[in-house]
mmCIF file of C-alpha atoms in Angstrom:
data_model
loop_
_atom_site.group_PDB
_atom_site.id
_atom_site.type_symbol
_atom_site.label_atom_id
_atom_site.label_comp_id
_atom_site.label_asym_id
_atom_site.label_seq_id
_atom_site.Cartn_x
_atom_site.Cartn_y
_atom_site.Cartn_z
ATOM 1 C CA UNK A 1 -38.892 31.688 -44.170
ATOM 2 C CA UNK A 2 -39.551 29.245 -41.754
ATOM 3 C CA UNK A 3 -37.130 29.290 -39.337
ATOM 4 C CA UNK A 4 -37.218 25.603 -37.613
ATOM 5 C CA UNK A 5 -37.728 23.833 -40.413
ATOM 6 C CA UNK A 6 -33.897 25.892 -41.657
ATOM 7 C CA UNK A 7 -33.132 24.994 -38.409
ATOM 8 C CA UNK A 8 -32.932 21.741 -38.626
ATOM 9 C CA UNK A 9 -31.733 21.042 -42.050
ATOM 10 C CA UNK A 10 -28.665 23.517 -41.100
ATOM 11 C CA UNK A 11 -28.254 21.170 -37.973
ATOM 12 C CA UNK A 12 -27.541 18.461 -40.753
ATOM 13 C CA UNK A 13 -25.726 20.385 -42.884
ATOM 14 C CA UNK A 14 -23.442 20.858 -39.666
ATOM 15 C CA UNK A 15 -23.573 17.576 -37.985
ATOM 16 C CA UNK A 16 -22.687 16.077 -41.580
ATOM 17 C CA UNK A 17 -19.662 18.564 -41.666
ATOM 18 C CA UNK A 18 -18.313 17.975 -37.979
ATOM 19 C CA UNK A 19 -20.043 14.106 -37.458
ATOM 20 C CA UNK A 20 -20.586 15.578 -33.382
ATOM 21 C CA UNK A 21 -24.111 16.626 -32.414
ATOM 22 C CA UNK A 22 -22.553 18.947 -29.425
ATOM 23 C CA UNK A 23 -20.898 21.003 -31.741
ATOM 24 C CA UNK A 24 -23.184 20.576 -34.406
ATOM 25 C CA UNK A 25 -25.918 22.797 -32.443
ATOM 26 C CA UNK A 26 -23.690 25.212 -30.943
ATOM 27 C CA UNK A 27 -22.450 25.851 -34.704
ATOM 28 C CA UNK A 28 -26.251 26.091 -35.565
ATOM 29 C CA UNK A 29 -27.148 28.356 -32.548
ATOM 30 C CA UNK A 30 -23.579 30.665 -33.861
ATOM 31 C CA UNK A 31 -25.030 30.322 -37.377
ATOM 32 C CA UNK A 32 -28.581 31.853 -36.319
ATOM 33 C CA UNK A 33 -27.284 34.333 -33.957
ATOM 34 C CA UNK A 34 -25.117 35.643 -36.369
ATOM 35 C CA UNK A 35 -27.976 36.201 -38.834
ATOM 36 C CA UNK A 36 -30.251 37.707 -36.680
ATOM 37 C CA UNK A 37 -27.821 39.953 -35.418
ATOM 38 C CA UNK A 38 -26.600 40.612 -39.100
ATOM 39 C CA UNK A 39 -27.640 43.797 -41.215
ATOM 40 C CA UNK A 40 -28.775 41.378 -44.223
ATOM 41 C CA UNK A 41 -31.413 43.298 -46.245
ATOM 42 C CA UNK A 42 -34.283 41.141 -48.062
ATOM 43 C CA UNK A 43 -32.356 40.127 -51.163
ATOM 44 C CA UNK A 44 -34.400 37.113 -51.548
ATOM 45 C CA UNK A 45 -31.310 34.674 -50.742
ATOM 46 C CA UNK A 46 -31.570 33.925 -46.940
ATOM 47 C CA UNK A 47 -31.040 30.403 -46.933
ATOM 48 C CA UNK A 48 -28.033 31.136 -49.402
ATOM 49 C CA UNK A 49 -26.823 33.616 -46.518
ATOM 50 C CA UNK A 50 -27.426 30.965 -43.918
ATOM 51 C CA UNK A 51 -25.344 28.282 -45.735
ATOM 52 C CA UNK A 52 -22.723 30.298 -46.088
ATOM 53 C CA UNK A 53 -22.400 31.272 -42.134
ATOM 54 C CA UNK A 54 -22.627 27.729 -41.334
ATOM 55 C CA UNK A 55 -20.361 26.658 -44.105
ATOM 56 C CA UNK A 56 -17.591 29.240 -42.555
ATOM 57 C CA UNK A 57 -17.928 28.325 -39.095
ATOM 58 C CA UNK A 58 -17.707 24.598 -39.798
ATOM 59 C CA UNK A 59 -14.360 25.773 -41.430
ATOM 60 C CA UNK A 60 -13.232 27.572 -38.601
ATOM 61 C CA UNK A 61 -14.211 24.412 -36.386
ATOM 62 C CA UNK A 62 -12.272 21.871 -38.334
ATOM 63 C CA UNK A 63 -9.202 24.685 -38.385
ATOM 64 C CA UNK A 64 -9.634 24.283 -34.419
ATOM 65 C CA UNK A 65 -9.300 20.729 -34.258
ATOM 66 C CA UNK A 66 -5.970 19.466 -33.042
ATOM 67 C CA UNK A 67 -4.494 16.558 -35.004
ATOM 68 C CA UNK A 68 -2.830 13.792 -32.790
ATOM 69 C CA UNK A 69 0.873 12.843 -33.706
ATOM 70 C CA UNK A 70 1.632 9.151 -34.356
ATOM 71 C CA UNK A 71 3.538 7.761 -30.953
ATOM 72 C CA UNK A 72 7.230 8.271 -31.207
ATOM 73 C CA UNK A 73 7.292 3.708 -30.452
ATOM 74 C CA UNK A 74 5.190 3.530 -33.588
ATOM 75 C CA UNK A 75 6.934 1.391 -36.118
ATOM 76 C CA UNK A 76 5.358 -1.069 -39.006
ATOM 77 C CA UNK A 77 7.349 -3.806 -37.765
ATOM 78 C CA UNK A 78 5.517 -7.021 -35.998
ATOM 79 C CA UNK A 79 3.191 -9.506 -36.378
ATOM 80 C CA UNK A 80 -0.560 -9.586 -37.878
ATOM 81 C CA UNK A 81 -1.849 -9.345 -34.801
ATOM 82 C CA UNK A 82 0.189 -5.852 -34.079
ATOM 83 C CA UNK A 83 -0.058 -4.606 -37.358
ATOM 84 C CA UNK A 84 -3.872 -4.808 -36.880
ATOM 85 C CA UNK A 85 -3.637 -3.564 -33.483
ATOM 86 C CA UNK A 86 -1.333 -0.150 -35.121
ATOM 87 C CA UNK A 87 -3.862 -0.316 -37.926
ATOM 88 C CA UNK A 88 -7.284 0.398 -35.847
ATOM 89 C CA UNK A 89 -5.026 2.845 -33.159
ATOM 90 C CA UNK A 90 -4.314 4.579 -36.533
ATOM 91 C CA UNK A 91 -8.047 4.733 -37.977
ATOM 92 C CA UNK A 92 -9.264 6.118 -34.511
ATOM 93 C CA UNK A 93 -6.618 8.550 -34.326
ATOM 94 C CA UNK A 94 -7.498 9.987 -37.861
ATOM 95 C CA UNK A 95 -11.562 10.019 -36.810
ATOM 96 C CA UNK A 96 -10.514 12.336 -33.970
#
């Protein structure tokens, strides 16, 4: 197995997961420290084994995340212009 070309597809398979590249490769170095460290015996499936570590700590990152609560003010009352002002505060706030 060649381990920086796995490198860098799970660095995708992260950064697609989390859309940061910061956490993306400290979820990549976790994932390969985690193997290496691991007591996996040659079964033939080590990029199956790799997926799966970086599959479960992109879980646990997302379960980290904190979600923003809409401003107590916020209300769907107004004109265009402050609907589409609400509208984009909304869209960023749910891309956090």
């Amino acid at each position: 197995m060649d381990i920086e070309e796995q490198y860098d597809k799970i660095f995708r398979f992260c950064y697609y997961r989390v859309h940061n590249t910061d956490i993306a490769q400290d979820l990549t170095q976790e994932t390969f420290l985690r193997f290496m460290s691991s007591n996996y015996k040659e079964r033939g499936q080590q990029i199956r084994y790799l997926y799966t570590i970086a599959r479960n700590l992109c879980i646990d990152e997302s379960r980290k995340a904190k979600s923003e609560e809409f401003p107590e003010d916020y209300s769907d009352e107004g004109d265009g212009a402050d609907k589409l002002i609400r509208k984009i505060e909304v869209n960023q706030a749910l891309d956090k």
